[in-house]
Coordinates of C-alpha atoms in Angstrom, one line a residue:
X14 CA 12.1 19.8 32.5
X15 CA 15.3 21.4 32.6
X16 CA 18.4 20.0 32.2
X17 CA 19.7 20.8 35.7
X18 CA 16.9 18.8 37.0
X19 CA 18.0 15.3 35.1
X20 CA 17.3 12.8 36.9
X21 CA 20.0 9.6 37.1
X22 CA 19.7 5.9 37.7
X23 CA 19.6 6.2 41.0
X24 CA 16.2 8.3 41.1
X25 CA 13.0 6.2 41.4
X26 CA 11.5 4.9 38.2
X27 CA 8.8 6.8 38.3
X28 CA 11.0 10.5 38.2
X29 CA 12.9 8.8 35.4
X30 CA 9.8 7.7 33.5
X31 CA 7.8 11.7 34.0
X32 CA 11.5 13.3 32.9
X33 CA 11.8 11.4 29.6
X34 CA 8.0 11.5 28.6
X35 CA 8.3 15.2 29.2
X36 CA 10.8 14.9 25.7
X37 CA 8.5 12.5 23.8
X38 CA 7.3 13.5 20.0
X39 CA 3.5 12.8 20.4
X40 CA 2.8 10.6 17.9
X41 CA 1.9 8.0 20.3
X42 CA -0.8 8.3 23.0
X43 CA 0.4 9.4 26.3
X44 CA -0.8 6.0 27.8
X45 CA 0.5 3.9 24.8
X46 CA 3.9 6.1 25.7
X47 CA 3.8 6.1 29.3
X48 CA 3.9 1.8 28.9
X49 CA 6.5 2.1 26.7
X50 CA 8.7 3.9 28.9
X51 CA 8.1 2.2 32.0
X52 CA 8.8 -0.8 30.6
X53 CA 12.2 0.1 29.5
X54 CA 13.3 1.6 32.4
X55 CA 12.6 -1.7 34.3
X56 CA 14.9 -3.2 31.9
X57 CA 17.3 -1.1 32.3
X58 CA 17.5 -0.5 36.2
X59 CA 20.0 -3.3 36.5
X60 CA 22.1 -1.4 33.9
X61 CA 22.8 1.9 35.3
X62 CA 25.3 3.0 33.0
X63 CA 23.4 2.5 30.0
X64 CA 20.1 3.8 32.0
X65 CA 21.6 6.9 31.8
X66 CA 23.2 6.7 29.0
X67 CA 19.0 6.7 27.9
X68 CA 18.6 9.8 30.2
X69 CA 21.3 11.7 28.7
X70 CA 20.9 10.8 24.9
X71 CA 17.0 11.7 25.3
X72 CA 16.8 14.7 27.5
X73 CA 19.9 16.6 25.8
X74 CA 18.5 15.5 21.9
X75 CA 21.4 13.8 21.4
X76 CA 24.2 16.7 21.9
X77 CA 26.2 14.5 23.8
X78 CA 27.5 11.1 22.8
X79 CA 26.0 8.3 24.8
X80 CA 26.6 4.6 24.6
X81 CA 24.5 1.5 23.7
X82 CA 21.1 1.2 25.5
X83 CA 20.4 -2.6 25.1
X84 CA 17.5 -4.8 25.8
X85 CA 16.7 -8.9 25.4
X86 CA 16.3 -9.2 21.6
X87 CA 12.8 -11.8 21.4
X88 CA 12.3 -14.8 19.0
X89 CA 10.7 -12.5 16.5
X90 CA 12.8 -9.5 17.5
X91 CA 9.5 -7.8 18.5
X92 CA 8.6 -6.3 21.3
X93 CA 5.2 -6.2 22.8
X94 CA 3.8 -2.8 24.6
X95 CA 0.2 -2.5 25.5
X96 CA -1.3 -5.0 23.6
X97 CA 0.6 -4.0 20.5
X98 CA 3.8 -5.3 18.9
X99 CA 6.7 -3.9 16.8
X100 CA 10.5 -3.2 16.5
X101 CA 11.7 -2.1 19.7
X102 CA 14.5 0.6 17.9
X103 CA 11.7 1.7 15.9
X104 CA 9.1 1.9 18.8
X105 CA 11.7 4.5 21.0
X106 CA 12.4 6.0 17.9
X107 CA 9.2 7.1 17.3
X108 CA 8.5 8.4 20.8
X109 CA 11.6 10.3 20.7
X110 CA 12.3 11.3 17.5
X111 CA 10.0 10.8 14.2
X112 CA 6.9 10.5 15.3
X113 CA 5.3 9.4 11.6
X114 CA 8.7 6.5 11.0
X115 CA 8.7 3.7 8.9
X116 CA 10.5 0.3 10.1
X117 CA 12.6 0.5 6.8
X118 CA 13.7 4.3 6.5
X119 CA 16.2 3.4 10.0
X120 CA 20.2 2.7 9.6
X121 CA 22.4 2.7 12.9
X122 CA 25.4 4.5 13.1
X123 CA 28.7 3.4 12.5
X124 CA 29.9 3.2 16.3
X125 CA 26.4 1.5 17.3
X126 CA 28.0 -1.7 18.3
X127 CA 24.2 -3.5 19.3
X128 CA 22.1 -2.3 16.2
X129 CA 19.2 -4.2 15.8
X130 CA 20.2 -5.2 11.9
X131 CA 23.4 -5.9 13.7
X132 CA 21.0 -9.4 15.0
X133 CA 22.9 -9.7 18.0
X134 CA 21.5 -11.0 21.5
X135 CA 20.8 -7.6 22.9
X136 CA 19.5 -4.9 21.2
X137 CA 20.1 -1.3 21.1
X138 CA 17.3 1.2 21.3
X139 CA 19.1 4.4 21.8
X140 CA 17.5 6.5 19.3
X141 CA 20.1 8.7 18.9
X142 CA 22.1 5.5 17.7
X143 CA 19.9 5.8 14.6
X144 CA 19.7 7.4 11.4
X145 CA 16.3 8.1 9.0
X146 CA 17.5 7.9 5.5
X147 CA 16.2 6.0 2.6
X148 CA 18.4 3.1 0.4
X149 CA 20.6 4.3 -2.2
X150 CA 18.6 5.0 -5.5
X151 CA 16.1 2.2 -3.9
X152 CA 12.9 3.4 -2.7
X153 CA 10.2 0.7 -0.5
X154 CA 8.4 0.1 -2.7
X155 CA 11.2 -0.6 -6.3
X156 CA 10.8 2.9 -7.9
X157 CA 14.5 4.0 -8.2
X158 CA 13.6 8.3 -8.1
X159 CA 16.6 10.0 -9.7
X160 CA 16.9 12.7 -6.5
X161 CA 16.5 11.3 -2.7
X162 CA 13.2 10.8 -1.6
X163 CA 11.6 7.8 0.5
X164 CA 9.0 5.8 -0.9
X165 CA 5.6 7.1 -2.2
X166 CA 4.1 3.1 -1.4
X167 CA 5.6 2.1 2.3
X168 CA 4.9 -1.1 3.4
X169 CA 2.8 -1.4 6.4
X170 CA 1.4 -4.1 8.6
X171 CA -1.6 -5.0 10.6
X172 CA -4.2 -2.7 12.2
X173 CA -3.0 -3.3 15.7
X174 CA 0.4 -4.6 14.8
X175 CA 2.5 -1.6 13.5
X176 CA 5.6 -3.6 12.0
X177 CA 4.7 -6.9 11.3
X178 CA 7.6 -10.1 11.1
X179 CA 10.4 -9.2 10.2
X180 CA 12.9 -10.0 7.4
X181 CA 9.9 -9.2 5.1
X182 CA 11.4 -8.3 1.2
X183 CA 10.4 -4.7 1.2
X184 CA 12.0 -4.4 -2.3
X185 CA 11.4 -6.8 -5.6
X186 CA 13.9 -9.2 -4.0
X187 CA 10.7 -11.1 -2.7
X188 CA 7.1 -12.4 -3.4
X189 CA 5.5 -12.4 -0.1
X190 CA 2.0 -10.6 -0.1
X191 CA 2.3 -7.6 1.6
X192 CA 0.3 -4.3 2.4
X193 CA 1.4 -1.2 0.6
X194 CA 0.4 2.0 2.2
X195 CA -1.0 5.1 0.2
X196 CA -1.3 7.9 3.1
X197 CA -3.0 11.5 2.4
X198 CA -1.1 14.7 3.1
X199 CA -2.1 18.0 3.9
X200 CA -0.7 19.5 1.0
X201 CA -3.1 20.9 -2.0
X202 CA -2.2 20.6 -5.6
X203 CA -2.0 23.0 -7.7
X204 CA -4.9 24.1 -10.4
X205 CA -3.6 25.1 -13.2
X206 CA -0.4 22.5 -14.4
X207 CA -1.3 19.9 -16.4
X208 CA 0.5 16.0 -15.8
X209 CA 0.3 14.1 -19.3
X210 CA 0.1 10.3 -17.6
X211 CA -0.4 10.8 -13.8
X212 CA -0.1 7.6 -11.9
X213 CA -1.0 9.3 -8.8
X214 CA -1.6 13.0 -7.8
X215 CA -0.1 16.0 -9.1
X216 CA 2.9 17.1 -7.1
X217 CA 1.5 19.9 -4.3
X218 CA 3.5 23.2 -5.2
X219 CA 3.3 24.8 -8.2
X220 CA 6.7 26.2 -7.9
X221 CA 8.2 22.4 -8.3
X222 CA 9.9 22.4 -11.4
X223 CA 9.2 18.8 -12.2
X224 CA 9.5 17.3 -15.8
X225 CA 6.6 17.4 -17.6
X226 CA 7.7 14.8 -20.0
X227 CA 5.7 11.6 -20.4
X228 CA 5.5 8.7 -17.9
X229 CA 7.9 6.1 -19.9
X230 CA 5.9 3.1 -21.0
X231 CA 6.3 0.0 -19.4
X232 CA 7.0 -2.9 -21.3
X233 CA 4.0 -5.8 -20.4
X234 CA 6.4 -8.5 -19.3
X235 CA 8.8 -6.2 -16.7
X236 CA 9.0 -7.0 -13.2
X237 CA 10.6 -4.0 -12.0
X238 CA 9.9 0.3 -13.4
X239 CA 13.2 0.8 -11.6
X240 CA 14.7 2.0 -14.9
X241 CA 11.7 3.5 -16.9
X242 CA 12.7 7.5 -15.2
X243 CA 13.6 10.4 -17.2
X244 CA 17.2 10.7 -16.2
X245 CA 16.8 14.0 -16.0
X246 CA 14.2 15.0 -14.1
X247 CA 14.0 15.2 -10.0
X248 CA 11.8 12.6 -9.6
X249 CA 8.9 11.2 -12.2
X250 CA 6.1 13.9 -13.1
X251 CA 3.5 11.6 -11.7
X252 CA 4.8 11.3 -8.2
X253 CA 3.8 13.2 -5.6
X254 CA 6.3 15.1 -2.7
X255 CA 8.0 13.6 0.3
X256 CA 6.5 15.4 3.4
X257 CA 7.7 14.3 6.4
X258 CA 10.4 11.7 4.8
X259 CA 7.7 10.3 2.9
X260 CA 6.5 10.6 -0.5
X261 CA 2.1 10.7 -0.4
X262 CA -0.9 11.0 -2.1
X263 CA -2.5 13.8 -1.8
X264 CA -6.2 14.8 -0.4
X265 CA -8.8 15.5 -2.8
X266 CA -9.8 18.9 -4.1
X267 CA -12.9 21.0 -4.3
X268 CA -12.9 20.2 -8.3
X269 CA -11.7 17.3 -8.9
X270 CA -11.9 18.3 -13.0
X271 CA -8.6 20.7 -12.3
X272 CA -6.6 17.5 -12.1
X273 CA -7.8 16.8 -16.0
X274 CA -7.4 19.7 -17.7
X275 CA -9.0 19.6 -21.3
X276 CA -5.6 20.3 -22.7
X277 CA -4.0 17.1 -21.2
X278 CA -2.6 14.8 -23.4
X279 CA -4.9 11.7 -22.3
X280 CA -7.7 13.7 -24.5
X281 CA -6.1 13.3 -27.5
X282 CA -5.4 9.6 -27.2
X283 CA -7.2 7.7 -30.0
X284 CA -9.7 5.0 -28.5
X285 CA -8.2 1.6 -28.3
X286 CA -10.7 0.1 -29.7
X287 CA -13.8 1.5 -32.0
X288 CA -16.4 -1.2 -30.2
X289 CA -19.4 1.1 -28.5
X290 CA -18.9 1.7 -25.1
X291 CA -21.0 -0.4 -22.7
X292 CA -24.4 0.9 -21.1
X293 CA -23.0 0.6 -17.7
X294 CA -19.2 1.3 -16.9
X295 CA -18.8 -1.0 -14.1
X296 CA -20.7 -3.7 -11.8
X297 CA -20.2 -4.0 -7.9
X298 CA -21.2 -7.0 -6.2
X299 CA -21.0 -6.6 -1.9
X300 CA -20.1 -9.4 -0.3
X301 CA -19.9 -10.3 3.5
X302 CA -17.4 -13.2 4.5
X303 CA -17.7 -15.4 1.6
X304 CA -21.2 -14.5 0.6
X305 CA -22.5 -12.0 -1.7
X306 CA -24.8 -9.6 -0.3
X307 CA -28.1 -8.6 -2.0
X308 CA -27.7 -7.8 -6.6
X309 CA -25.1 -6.9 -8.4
X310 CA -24.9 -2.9 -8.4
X311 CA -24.4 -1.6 -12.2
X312 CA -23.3 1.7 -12.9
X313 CA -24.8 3.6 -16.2
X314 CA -21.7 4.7 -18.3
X315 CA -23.4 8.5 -18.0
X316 CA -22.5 8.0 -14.1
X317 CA -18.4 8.2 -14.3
X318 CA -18.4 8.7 -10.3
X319 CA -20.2 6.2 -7.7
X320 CA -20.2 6.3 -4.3
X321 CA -19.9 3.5 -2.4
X322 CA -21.0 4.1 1.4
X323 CA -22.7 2.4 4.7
X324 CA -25.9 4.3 4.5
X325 CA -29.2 3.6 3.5
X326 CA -30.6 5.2 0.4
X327 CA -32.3 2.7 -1.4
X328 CA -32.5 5.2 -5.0
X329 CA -29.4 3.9 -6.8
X330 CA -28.1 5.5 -9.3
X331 CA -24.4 6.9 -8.5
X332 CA -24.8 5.8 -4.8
X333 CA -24.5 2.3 -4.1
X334 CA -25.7 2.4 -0.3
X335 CA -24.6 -1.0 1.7
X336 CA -26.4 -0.1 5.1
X337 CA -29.5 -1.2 3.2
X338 CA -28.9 -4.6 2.6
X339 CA -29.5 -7.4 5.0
X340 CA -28.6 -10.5 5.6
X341 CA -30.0 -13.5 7.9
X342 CA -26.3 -14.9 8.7
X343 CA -24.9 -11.6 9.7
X344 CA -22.5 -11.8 12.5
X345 CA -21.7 -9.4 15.3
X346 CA -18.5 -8.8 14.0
X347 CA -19.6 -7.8 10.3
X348 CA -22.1 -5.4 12.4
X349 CA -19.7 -3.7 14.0
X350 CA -17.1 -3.6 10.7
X351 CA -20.4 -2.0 9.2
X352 CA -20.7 0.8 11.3
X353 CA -17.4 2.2 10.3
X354 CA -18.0 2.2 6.3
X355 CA -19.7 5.3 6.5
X356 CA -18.8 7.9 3.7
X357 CA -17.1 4.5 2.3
X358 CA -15.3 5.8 -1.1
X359 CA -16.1 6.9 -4.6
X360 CA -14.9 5.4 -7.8
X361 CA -14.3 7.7 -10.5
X362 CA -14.1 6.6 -14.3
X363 CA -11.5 8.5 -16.3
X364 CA -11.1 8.9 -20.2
X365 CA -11.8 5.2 -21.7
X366 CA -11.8 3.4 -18.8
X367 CA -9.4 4.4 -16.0
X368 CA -10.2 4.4 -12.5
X369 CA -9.6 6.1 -9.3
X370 CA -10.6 5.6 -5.8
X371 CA -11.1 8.6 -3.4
X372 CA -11.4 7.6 -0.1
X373 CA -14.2 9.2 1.4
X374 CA -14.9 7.1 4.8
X375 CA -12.9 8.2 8.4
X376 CA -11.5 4.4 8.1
X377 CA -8.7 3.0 5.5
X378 CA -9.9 0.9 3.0
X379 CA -7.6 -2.0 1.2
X380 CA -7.7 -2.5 -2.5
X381 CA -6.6 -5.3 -4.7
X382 CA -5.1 -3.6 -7.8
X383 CA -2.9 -5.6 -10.6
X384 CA -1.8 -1.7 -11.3
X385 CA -1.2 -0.7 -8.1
X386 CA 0.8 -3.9 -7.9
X387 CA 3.2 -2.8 -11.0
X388 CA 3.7 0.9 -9.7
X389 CA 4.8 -0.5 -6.7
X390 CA 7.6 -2.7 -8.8
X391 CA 5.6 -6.0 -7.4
X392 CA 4.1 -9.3 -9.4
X393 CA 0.0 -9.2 -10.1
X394 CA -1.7 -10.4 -6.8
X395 CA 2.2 -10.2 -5.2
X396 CA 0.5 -6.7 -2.5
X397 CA -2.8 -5.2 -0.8
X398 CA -3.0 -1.6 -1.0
X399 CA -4.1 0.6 2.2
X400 CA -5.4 3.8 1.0
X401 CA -6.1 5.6 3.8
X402 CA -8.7 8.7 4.3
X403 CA -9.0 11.3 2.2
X404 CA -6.2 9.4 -0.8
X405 CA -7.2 9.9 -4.4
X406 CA -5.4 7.7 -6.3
X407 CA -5.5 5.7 -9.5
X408 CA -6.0 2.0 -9.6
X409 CA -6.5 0.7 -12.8
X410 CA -5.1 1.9 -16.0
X411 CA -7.2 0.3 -18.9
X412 CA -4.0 0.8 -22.0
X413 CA -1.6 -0.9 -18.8
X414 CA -4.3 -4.0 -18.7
X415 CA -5.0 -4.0 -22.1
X416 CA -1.4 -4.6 -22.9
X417 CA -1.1 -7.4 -20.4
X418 CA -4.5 -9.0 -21.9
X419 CA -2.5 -9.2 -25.0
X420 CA 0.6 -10.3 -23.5
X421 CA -0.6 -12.8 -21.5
X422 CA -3.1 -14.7 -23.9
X423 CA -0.2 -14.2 -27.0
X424 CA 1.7 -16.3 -24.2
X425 CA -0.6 -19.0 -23.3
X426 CA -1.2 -19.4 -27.1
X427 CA 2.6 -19.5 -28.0
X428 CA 3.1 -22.2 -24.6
X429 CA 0.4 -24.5 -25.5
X430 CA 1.7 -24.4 -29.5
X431 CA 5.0 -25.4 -28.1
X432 CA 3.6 -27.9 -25.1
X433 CA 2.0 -30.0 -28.0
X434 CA 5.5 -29.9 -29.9
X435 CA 7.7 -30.8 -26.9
X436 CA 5.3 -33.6 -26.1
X437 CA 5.3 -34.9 -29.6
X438 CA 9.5 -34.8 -29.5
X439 CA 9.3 -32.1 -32.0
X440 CA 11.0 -29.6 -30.3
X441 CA 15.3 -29.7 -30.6
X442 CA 17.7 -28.9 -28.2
X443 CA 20.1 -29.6 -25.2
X444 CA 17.0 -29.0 -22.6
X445 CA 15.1 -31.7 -24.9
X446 CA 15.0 -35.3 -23.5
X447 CA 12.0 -36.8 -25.5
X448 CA 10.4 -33.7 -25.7
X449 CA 9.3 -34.4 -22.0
X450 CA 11.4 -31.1 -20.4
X451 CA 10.3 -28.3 -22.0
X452 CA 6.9 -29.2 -22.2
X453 CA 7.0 -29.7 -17.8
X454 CA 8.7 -25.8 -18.3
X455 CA 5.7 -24.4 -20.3
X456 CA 3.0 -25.8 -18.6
X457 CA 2.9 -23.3 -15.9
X458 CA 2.1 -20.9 -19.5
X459 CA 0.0 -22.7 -21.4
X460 CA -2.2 -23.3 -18.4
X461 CA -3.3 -19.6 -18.4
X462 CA -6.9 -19.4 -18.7
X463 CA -9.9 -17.0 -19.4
X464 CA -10.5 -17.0 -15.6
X465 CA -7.2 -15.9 -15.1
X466 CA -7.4 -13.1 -18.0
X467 CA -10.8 -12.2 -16.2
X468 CA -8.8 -10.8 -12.9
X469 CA -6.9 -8.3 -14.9
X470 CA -10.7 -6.8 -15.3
X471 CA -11.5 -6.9 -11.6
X472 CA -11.0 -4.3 -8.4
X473 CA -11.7 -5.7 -5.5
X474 CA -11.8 -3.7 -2.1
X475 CA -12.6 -4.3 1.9
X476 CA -13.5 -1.5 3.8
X477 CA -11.9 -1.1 7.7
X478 CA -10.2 -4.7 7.7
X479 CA -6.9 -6.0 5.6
X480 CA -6.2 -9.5 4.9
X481 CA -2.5 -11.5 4.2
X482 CA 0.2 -13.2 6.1
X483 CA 0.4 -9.7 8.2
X484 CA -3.5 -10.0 9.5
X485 CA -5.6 -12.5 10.9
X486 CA -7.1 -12.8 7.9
X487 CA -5.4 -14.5 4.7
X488 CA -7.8 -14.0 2.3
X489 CA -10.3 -11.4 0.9
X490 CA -13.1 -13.6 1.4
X491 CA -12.3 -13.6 5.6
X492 CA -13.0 -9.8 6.0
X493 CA -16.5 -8.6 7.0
X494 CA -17.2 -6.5 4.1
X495 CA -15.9 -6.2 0.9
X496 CA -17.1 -5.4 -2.9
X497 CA -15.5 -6.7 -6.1
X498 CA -15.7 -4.4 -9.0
X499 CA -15.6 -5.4 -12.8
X500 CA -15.0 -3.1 -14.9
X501 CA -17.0 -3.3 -18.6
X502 CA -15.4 -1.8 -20.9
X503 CA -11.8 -4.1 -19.8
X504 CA -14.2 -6.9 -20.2
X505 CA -15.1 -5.5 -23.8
X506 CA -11.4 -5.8 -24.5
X507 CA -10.8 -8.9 -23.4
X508 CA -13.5 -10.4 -25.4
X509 CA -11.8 -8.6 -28.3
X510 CA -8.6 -10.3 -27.2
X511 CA -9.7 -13.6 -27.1
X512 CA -11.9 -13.8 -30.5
X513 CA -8.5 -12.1 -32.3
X514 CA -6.4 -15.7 -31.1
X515 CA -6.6 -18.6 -33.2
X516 CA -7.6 -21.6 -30.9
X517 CA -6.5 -24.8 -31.7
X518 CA -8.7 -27.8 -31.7
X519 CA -8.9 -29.3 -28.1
X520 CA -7.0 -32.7 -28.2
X521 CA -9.3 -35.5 -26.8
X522 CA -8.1 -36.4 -23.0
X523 CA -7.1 -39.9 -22.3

């Protein structure tokens, strides 16, 4: 529609509502859109001046200043359209502008005087009262990249809930579980550069002139990899490019052996430990609800990639089929999850004992990865990871849990040693009354436990439904289908761990 056929305030809603969904991005469905825009214009029909304020921001793309467009901010500061709620800046912004926005990638302009950060009664939702940038040297997800680039882990929220509660931490300044997306993109990589520690996928051009220097190492006990870049390179080999605003993992290739050339420097990495590698590389239990599902599912170590799908081959081997098994106390619901597993997702064993997941199903699957957790700057447990179709990504670095094995039982140890010596008054100091203090401050330590060791070994993944405080689900063990993966040769380790510590005899309990 042209310009000289603008409608104003004073038009019907309905002229108003075709002109401005004649300007909208498409990233939304046209009836998902249509409700969106309707309902605004309601709101807004008492307010002419700001009504077309609206009209002129959206149908000129912002050449012309306009003012605040303002709605009722709600208890949450949500707003609900067609069954579906989210930010209601970040809902018009989408329509209108970036079709593919994050929540957390919008800052309002200076002269914006209802912003919705501004937390005032009304809101403003004229997009054009809105910038997409990212915070400075901060990415979503704690991963400070030395050149400007969004976030390669954005935080995302509930299948039918697109931004979830707000005043979430989205950087390390909090601990609340949260899902971490890790989208495809449509780029391929290249075939012939070789990336010495990839965390992710190779970056997509081969022109890039990314360092190929060695991911830093992380030391076991840091929170935060904020620091750990090579100062001078663009942004860290091992992470992908921004497309779009936002940095992605990439779609798998034909031949998935290009993205390990022989020549890469994880060949020549001596074993960390000279103990045989197990027959079988990994074992995957399926479990529905609560309950597990028919056996345990072992992979042979000569099998380095399984699949993991809904269909019904009974064989084995590298296909662990889950439409085969059945189970008396099957709901309806856990049916119809079950349909959508399809292709489900293949595990790939790399080197020693690294894994990566390909996503191989039409629906995202969520994965509970301790290294996951750490690339995304967050505590073990602390995320759930969305890797949607066609991701190849990396979720579990044996070295990475090795070192925190060794950490974390060298720290029980060292807290129980010095438990038993505050108790006994042994230990000095100005924190010492009796002994009683420090021992209340180590006990969290020395109460670390094989069990809790165990989980470093473990993957565990749902396929179609998430769980946390942004789903109806709050726990792993609510969605309909899900398989937990142990992983053998971390196991192996462990054991090594554990037989290396001295263990003290157990004191009799009172």
């Amino acid at each position: 529609m042209s310009i000289t056929n603008t409608p104003t305030s004073n038009d019907a809603c309905l002229s108003i509502v075709h002109s401005l969904m004649c300007h909208r991005q498409g990233g939304e469905s046209e009836t998902f859109a249509k409700r969106a825009i309707e309902s605004l214009v309601k709101k807004l029909k008492e307010k002419k001046d700001e009504l077309d304020s609206l009209i002129t921001a959206i149908t000129t793309n912002g050449a012309h200043p306009s003012k605040c467009v303002t709605i009722q901010r709600t208890l949450d500061g949500r707003l609900q359209v067609a069954g579906r709620k989210g930010f209601p800046h970040v809902i018009y912004a989408r329509l209108w502008r970036w079709p593919d926005l994050h929540k957390n990638e919008l800052k309002h302009v200076k002269y914006c005087q209802f912003a919705f950060d501004l937390k005032c009664d009304s809101v403003c939702v004229n997009p054009y009262h809105y910038e997409r940038v990212v915070s400075p040297g901060i990415d979503l997800s704690g991963l400070t990249l030395t050149g400007s680039g969004p976030s390669s882990s954005l935080i995302v929220k509930d299948e039918y809930d697109f931004d979830g509660p707000p005043n979430l931490p989205t950087v390390d300044g909090g601990h609340s579980l949260q899902t971490i997306q890790h989208p495809p993109s449509s780029s391929r990589p290249p075939q012939t550069e070789s990336y010495p520690t990839p965390s992710l996928l190779p970056p997509a051009e081969a022109s890039t002139s990314a360092s190929t220097q060695s991911f830093p190492a992380i030391p076991a006990g840091s929170g935060s990899i904020s620091s750990s870049w090579p100062r001078n390179s663009g942004f860290p080999p091992s992470i992908p490019h921004h497309t779009n605003g936002h940095l992605q993992h990439h779609p798998p290739m034909p031949h998935p052996t290009h993205y390990w050339p022989v020549h890469n420097e994880l060949a020549f990495q001596p074993p960390i430990s000279n103990h045989p590698a197990p027959d079988y590389w990994c074992s995957i239990a399926y479990f529905e609800m609560d309950v597990q599902v028919g056996e345990t599912f072992k992979v042979p170590s000569s099998c380095p990639i399984v699949t993991v799908d809904g269909y019904v081959d009974p064989s084995g081997g590298d296909r662990f089929c889950l439409g085969q098994l059945s189970n008396v106390h099957r709901t309806e619901a856990i049916e119809r999850a079950r349909l959508h597993i399809g292709k489900g997702v293949q595990l790939e064993c790399k080197g020693e004992g690294d894994v990566w997941v390909r996503c191989l199903s039409d629906h995202a699957v969520f994965v509970q990865s301790y290294y996951l957790d750490r690339e995304a700057g967050r505590a073990p447990g602390d995320a759930v990871h969305k890797i949607y179709p066609s991701a190849y990504i990396k979720v579990f670095d044996l070295r990475q849990c090795h070192r925190q094995m060794q950490q974390q039982a060298a720290t029980a140890q060292a807290a129980a040693a010095a438990q038993a010596a505050a108790v006994a008054g042994n230990i000095p100091g100005p924190g010492s009354v009796g002994g009683i203090a420090p021992a209340i401050s180590l006990s969290a330590a020395a109460g670390i436990g094989v069990d809790d060791l165990r989980r470093l070994c473990i993957l565990r993944m749902s396929f179609v439904k998430g769980w946390g405080p942004d789903y109806p689900r709050q726990s792993i063990k609510e969605t309909p289908c899900w398989i937990e993966i142990h992983l053998h040769r971390a196991l192996q380790l462990l054991d090594e761990v554990l037989h290396t510590m001295p263990i003290a005899d157990p004191q009799p309990l009172d």
